Short mmCIF file of C-alpha atoms in Angstrom, two decimals:
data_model
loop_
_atom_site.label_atom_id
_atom_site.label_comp_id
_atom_site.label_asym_id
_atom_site.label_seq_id
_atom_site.Cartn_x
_atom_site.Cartn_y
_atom_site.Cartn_z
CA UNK A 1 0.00 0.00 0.00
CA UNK A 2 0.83 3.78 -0.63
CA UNK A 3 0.59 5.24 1.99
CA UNK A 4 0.95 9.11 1.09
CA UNK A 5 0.08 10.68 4.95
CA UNK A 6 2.29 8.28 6.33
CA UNK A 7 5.09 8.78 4.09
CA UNK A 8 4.62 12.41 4.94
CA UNK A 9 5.03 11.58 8.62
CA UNK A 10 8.58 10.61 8.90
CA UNK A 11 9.57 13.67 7.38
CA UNK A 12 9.44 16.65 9.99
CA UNK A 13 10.59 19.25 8.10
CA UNK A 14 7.26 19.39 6.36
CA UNK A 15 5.21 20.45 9.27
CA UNK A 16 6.59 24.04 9.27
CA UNK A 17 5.95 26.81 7.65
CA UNK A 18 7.99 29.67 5.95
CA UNK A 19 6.58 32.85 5.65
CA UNK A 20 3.22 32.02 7.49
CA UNK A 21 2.33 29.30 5.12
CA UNK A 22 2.83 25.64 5.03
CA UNK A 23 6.01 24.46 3.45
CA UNK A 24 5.41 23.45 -0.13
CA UNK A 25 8.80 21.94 -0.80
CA UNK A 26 9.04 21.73 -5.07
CA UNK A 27 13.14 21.78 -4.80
CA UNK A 28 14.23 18.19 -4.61
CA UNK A 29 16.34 17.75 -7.79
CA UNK A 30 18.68 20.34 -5.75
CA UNK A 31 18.18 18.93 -2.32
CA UNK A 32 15.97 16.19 -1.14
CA UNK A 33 14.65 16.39 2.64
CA UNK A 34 15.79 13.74 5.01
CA UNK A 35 13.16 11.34 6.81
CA UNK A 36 13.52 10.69 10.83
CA UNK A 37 14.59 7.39 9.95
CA UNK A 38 17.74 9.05 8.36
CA UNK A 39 18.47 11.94 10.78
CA UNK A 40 18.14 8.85 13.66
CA UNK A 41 21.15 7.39 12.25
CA UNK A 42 23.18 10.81 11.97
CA UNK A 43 22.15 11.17 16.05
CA UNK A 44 22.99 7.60 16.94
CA UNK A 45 26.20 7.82 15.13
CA UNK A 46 27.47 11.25 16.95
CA UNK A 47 26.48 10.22 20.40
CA UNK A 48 26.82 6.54 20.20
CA UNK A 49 29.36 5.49 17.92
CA UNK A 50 31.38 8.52 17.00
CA UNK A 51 34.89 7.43 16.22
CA UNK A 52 37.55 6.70 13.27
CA UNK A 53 37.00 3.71 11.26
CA UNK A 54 39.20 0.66 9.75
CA UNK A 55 42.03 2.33 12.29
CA UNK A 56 40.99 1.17 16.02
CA UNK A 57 41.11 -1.97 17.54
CA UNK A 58 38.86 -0.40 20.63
CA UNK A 59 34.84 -1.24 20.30
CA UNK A 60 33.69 2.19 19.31
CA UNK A 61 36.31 2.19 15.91
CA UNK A 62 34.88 -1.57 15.47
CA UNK A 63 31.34 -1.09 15.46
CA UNK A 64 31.43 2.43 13.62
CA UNK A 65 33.59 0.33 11.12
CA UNK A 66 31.11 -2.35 10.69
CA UNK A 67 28.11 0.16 10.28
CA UNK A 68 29.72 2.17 7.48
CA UNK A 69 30.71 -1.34 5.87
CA UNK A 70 27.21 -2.60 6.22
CA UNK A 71 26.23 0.59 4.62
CA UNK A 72 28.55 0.06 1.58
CA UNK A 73 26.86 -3.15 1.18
CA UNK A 74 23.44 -1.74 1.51
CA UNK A 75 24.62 0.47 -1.53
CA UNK A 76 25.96 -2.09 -3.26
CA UNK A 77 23.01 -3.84 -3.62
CA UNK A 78 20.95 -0.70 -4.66
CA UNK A 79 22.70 0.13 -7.63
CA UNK A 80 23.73 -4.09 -8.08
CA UNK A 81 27.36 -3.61 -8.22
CA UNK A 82 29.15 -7.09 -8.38
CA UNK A 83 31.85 -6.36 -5.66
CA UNK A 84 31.39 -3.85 -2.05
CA UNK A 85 34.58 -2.77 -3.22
CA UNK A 86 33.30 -1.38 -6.32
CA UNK A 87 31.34 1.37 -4.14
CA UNK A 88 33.56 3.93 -3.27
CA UNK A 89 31.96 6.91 -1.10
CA UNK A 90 32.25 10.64 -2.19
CA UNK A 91 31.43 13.74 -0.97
CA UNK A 92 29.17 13.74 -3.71
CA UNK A 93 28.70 13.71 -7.82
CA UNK A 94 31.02 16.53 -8.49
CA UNK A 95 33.80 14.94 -6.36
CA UNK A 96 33.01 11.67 -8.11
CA UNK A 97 32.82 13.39 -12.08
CA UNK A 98 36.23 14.99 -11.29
CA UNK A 99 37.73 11.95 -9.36
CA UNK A 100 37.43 10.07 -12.66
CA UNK A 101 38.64 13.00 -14.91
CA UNK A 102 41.95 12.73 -12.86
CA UNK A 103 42.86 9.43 -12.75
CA UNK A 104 42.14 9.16 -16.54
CA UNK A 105 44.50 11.74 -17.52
CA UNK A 106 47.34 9.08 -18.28
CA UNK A 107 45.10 7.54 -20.67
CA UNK A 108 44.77 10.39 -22.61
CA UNK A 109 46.84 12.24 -25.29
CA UNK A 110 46.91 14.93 -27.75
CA UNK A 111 43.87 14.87 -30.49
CA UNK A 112 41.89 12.37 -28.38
CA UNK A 113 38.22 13.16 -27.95
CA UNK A 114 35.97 12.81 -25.02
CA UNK A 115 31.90 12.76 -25.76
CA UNK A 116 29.24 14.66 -23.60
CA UNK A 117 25.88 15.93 -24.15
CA UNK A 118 24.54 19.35 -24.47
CA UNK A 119 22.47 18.31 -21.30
CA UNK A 120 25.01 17.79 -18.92
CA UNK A 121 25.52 19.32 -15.22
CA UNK A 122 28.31 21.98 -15.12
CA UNK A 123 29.69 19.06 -13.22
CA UNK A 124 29.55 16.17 -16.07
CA UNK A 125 31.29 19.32 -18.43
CA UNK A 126 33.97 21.31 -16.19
CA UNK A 127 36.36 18.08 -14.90
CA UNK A 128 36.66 17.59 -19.06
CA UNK A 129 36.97 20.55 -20.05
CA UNK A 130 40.22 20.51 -17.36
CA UNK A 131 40.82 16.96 -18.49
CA UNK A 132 41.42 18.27 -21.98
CA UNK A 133 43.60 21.15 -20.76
CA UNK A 134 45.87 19.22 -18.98
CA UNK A 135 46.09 16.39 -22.33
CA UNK A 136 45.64 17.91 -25.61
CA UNK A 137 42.29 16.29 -26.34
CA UNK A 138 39.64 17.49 -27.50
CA UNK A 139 35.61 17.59 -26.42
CA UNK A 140 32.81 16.86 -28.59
CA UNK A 141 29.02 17.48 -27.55
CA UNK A 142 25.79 15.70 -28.79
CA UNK A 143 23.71 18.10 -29.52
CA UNK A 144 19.83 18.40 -29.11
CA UNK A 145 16.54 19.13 -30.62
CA UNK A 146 14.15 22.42 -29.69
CA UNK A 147 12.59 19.16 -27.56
CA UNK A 148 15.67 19.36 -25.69
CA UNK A 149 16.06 15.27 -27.11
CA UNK A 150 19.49 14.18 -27.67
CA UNK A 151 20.41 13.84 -31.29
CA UNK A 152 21.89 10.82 -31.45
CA UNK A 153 23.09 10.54 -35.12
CA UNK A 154 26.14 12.97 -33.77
CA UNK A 155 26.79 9.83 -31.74
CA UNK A 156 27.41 7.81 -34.26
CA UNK A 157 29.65 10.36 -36.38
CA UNK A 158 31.85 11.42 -33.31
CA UNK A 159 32.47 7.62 -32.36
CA UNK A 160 36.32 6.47 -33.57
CA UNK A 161 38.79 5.13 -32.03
CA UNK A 162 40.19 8.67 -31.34
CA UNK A 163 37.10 8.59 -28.65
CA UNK A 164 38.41 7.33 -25.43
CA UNK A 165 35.61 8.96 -22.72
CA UNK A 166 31.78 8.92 -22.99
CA UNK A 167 30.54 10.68 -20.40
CA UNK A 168 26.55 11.34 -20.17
CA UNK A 169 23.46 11.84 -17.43
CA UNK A 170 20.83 9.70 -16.93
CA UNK A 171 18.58 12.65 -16.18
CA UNK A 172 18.52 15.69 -17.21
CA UNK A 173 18.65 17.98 -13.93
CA UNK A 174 17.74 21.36 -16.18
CA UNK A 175 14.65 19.54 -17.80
CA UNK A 176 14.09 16.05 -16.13
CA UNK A 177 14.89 14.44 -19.47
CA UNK A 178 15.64 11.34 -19.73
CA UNK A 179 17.98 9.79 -21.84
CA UNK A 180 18.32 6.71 -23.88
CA UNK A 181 21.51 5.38 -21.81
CA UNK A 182 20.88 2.23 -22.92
CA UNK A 183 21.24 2.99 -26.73
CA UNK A 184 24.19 5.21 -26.16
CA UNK A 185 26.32 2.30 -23.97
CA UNK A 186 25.28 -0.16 -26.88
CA UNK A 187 26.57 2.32 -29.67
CA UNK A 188 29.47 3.57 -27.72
CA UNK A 189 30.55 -0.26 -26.97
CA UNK A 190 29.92 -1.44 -30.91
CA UNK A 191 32.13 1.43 -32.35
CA UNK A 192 35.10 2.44 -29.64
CA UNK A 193 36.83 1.39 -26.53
CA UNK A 194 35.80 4.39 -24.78
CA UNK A 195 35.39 4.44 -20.70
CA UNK A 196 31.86 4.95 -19.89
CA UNK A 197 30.60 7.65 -17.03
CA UNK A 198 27.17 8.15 -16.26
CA UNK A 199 26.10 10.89 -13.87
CA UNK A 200 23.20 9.18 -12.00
CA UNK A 201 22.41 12.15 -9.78
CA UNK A 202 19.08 12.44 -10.93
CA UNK A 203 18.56 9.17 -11.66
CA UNK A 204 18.88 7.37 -8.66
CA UNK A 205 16.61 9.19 -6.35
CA UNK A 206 13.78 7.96 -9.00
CA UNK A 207 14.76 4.89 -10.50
CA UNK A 208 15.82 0.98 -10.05
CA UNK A 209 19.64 0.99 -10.91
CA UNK A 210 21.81 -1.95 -12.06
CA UNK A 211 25.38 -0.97 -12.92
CA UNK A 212 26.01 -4.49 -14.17
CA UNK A 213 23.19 -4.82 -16.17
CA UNK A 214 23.29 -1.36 -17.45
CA UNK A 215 27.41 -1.91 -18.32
CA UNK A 216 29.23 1.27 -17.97
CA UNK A 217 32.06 1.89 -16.39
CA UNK A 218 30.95 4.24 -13.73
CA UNK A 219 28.51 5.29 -12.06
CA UNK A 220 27.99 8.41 -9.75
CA UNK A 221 25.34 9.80 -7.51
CA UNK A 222 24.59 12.28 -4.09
CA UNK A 223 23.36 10.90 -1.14
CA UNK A 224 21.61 14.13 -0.44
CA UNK A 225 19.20 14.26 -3.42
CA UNK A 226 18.26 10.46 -2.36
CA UNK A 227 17.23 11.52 1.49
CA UNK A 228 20.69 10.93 2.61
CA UNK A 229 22.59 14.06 4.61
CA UNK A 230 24.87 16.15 2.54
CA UNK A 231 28.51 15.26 1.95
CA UNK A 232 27.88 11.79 0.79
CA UNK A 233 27.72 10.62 -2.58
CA UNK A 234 29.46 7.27 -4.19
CA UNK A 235 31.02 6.13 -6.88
CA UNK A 236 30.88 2.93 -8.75
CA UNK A 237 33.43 1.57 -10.74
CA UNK A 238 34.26 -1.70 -12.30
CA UNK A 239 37.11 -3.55 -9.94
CA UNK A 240 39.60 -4.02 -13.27
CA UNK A 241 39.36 -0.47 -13.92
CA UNK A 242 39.85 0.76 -10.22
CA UNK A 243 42.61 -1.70 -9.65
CA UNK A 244 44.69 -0.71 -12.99
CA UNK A 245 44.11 3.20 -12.65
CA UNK A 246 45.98 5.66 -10.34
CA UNK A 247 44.87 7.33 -6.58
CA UNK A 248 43.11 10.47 -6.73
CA UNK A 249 44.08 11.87 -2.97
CA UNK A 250 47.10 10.39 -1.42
CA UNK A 251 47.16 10.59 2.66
CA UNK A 252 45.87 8.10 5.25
CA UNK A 253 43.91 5.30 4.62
CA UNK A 254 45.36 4.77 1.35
CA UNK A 255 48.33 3.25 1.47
CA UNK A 256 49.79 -0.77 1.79
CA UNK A 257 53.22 0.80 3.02
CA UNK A 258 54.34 3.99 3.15
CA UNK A 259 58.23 5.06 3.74
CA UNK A 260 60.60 7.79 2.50
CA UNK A 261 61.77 5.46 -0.12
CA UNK A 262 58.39 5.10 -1.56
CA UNK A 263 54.75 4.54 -1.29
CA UNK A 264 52.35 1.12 -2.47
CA UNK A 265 48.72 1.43 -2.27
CA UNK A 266 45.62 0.24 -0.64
CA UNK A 267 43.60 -2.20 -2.64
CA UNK A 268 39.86 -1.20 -3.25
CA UNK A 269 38.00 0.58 -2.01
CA UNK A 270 40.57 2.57 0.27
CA UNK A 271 42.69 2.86 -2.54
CA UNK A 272 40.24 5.90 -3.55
CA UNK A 273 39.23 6.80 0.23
CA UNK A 274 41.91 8.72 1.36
CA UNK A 275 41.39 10.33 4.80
CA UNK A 276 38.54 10.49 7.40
CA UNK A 277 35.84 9.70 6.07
CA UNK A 278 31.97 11.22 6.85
CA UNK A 279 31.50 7.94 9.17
CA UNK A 280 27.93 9.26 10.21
CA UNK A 281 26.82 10.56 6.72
CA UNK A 282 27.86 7.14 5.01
CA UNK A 283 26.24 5.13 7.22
CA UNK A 284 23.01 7.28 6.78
CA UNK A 285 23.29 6.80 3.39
CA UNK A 286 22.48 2.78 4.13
CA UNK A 287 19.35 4.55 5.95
CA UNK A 288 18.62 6.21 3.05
CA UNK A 289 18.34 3.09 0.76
CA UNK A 290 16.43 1.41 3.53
CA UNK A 291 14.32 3.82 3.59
CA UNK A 292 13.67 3.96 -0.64
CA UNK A 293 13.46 0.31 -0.64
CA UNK A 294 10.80 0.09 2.10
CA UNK A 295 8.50 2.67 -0.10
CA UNK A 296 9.53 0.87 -3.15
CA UNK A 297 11.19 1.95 -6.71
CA UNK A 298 7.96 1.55 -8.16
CA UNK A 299 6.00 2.99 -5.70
CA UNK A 300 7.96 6.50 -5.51
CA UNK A 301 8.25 6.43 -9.87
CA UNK A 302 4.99 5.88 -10.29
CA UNK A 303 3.95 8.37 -7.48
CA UNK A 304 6.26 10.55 -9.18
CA UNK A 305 5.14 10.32 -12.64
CA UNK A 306 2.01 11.19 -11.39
CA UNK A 307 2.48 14.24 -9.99
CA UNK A 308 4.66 15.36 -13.39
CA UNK A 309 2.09 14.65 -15.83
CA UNK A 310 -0.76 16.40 -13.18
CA UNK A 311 1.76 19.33 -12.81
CA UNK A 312 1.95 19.50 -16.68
CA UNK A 313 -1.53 19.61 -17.12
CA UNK A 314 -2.34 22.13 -14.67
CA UNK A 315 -0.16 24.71 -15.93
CA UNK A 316 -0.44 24.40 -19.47
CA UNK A 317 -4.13 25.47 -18.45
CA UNK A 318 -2.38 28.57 -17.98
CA UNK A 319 -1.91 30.57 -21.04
CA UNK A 320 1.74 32.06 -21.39
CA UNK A 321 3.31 29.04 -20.03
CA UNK A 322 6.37 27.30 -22.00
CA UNK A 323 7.47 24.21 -20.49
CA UNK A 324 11.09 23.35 -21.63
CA UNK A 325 11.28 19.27 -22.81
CA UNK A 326 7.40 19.56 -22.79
CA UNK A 327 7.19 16.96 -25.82
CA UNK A 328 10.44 14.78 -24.47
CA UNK A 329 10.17 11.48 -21.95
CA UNK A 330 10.85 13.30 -18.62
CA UNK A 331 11.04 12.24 -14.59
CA UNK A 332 10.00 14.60 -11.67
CA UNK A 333 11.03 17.70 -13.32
CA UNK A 334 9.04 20.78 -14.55
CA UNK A 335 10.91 23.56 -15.78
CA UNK A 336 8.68 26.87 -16.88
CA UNK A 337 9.13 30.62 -17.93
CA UNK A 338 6.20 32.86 -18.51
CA UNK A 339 5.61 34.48 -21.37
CA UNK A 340 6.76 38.29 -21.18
CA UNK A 341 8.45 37.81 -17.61
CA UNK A 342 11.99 37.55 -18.06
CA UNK A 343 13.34 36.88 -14.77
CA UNK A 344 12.87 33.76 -13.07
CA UNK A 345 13.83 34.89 -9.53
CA UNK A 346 10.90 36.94 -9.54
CA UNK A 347 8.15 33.82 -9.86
CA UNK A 348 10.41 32.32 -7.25
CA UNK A 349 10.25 34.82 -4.80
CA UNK A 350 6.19 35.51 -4.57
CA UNK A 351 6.01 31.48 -4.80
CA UNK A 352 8.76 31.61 -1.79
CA UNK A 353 6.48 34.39 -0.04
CA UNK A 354 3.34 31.54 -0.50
CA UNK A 355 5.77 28.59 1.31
CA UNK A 356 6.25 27.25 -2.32
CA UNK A 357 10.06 26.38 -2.74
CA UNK A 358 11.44 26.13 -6.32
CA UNK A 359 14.69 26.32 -8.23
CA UNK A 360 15.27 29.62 -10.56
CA UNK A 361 18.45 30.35 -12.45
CA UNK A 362 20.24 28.35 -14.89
CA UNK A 363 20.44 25.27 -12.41
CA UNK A 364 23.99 25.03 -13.45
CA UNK A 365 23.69 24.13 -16.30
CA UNK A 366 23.96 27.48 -19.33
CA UNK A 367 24.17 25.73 -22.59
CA UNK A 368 21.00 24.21 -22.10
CA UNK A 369 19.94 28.26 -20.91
CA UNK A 370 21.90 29.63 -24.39
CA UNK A 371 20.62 27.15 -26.42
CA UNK A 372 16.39 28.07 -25.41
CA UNK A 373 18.03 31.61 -25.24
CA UNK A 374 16.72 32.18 -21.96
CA UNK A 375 18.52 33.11 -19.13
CA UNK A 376 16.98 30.52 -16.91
CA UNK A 377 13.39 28.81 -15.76
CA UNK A 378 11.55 28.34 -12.59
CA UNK A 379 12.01 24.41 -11.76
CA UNK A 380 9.58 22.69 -10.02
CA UNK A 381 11.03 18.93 -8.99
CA UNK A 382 9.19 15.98 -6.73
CA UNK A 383 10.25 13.21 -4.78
CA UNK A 384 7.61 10.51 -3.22
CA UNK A 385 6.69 12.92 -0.23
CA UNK A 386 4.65 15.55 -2.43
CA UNK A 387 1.15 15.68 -3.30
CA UNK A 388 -1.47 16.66 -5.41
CA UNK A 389 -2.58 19.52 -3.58
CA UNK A 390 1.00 20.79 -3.14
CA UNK A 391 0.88 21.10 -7.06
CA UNK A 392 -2.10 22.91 -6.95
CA UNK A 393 -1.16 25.39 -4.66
CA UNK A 394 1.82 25.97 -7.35
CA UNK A 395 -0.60 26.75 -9.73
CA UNK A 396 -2.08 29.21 -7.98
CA UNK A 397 1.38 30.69 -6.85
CA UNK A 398 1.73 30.56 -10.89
CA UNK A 399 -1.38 32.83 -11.38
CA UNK A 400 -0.45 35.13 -8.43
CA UNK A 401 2.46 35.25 -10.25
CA UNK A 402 1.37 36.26 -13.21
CA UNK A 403 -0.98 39.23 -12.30
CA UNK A 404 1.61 40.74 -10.23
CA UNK A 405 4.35 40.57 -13.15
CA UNK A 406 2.69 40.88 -15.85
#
């Protein structure tokens, strides 16, 4: 059973109110909010458990250890990875994106190319951009369609064997598109040897994942859009690749030996785990995916889908609404302008002055902006705890909106 009310009950945060209103929280492809179950966790960790891990043979270093292992195998069965050790924990996607850029630098040379998509995250663009700096190669993009849908035949003209990175997102964080990862692993694997990246930051909040089945190389994602506390993310790579590429961070942790003379390294995953680690935020993570796969990945997508296509509907009621991706196959994002009001901000602040929190700006992402020739929309995102009537109140914030503006 779905149980909207209830899943509404283990998440605090929504009983408040900002400005006098109740909280209408439309923000999640930025943040997600954290159930009790989560935050529990975070509490128990900090006054129960709170101590360094894999370095203490005293009871407090053990059981930390063992909860932020359990939690690596909670994660590794989430996303179906073959090995724990393929699941390295990150700070986050951006850490993970530019973690890979590094340690594939050797593997590059002059003239090379690397592949992205006009829909990428500053994040999935930036650690390339550097990658190519540093190397000599060179970047193509796959372009898209006034649909904001990938144009694939640049795939297949870009592929060679010059191309040695493909680096893509599931989901579109701009638009909520979703791309055909599928088709692009399939034609990236028929015509090159290239390593495969996909940024699953918006993917894995809202769908089932299976890295094995799927067959890319890696595989990144935040904790903190999945209900997980900030400053946890992971990355999952294949255990050939890890083992044969370099460290990204050298320090503790990461090392076999260590001497004047010379360093060798830790085998996986510490090899890529330099440091301390966030022990509490890790382990929350597992709480995180306990707490996804207790709702169930077809319970929150379908919720979710719902509450896109309703949100779709109601505002195209409106007249001098353009939805960006309207036509494309999409996943808990809305992203709007009005017609005549050129400033997003200002729809976001009277919706922020009715409780209703949504995204404005370019959402990091401007070639998606320059290529609408806008400079940004008003995003409205869901995860499983919204509702129906949260959407409508949107809509209304839409039409207050509009008569003030216009």
């Amino acid at each position: 059973m779905f149980d909207i009310q209830e899943i509404r009950s283990q998440f605090s945060i929504l009983d408040r109110e900002v400005n006098g209103k109740p909280l209408v929280y439309l923000d999640n492809a930025a943040t997600s909010q954290k159930p009790n179950s989560v935050l529990e966790v975070c509490h128990a960790y900090y006054t129960e458990l709170n101590a360094n891990v894999h370095r203490g043979i005293h009871t407090l270093s053990q059981l930390a250890t063992e909860e932020m292992e359990l939690s690596r195998r909670k994660i590794q069965k989430f996303i179906n990875a073959e090995h724990d050790f393929e699941v390295i924990f990150t700070k986050g996607t951006t850490e993970g994106l530019n973690l890979i850029a590094y340690i594939l630098t050797q593997k590059l040379q002059k003239d090379d190319e690397i592949i992205i998509s006009y829909l990428e995250h500053h994040s999935n663009i930036v650690p390339w951009q550097m990658l190519c700096e540093r190397t000599g190669a060179k970047l193509r993009v796959i372009p898209i369609d006034e649909n904001g849908i990938l144009q694939l035949d640049y795939l297949d003209q870009f592929l060679s064997e010059k191309t040695k990175v493909v680096s893509v997102n599931q989901v579109s964080n701009a638009l909520g598109i979703v791309n055909p990862i599928e088709e692009i692993i399939a034609k990236t694997r028929k015509n090159s040897d290239a390593y495969i990246v996909i940024d699953g930051a918006q993917s894995a909040p809202h769908f089932n994942i299976d890295v094995q089945k799927m067959d890319c190389d890696f595989f990144v994602f935040s904790g903190h859009k999945m209900y997980a506390p900030m400053g946890t993310g992971v990355l999952y790579g294949k255990r050939e690749i890890l083992e044969a590429l370099p460290p990204f961070h050298g320090g503790g942790e990461m090392i076999a030996t260590c001497s004047f003379e010379g360093t060798t390294y830790a085998g996986l995953p510490f090899k890529y785990e330099a440091g301390t680690p966030n022990v509490g935020g890790n382990i929350a993570l597992g709480a995180a995916v306990d707490f996804m796969q207790k709702v169930g990945h077809q319970n929150i997508q379908n919720h979710e889908n719902a509450l896109l296509e309703y949100a779709q509907r109601q505002l195209l009621e409106l007249e001098g609404i353009k939805i960006y991706g309207e036509k494309a196959h999409r996943t808990g994002v809305v992203s709007f302008n009005l017609e005549g009001i050129g400033i997003s901000s200002d729809v976001g602040m009277i919706l922020d002055k009715m409780g209703i929190a949504v995204r404005t700006g370019h959402h990091c992402t401007q070639p998606i902006m320059n290529f609408f020739n806008i400079a940004g929309t008003v995003r409205a995102s869901f995860a499983v705890y919204n509702t129906f009537e949260e959407i409508d109140a949107l809509v209304e914030g839409v039409k207050k909106a509009q008569r003030m503006l216009s």
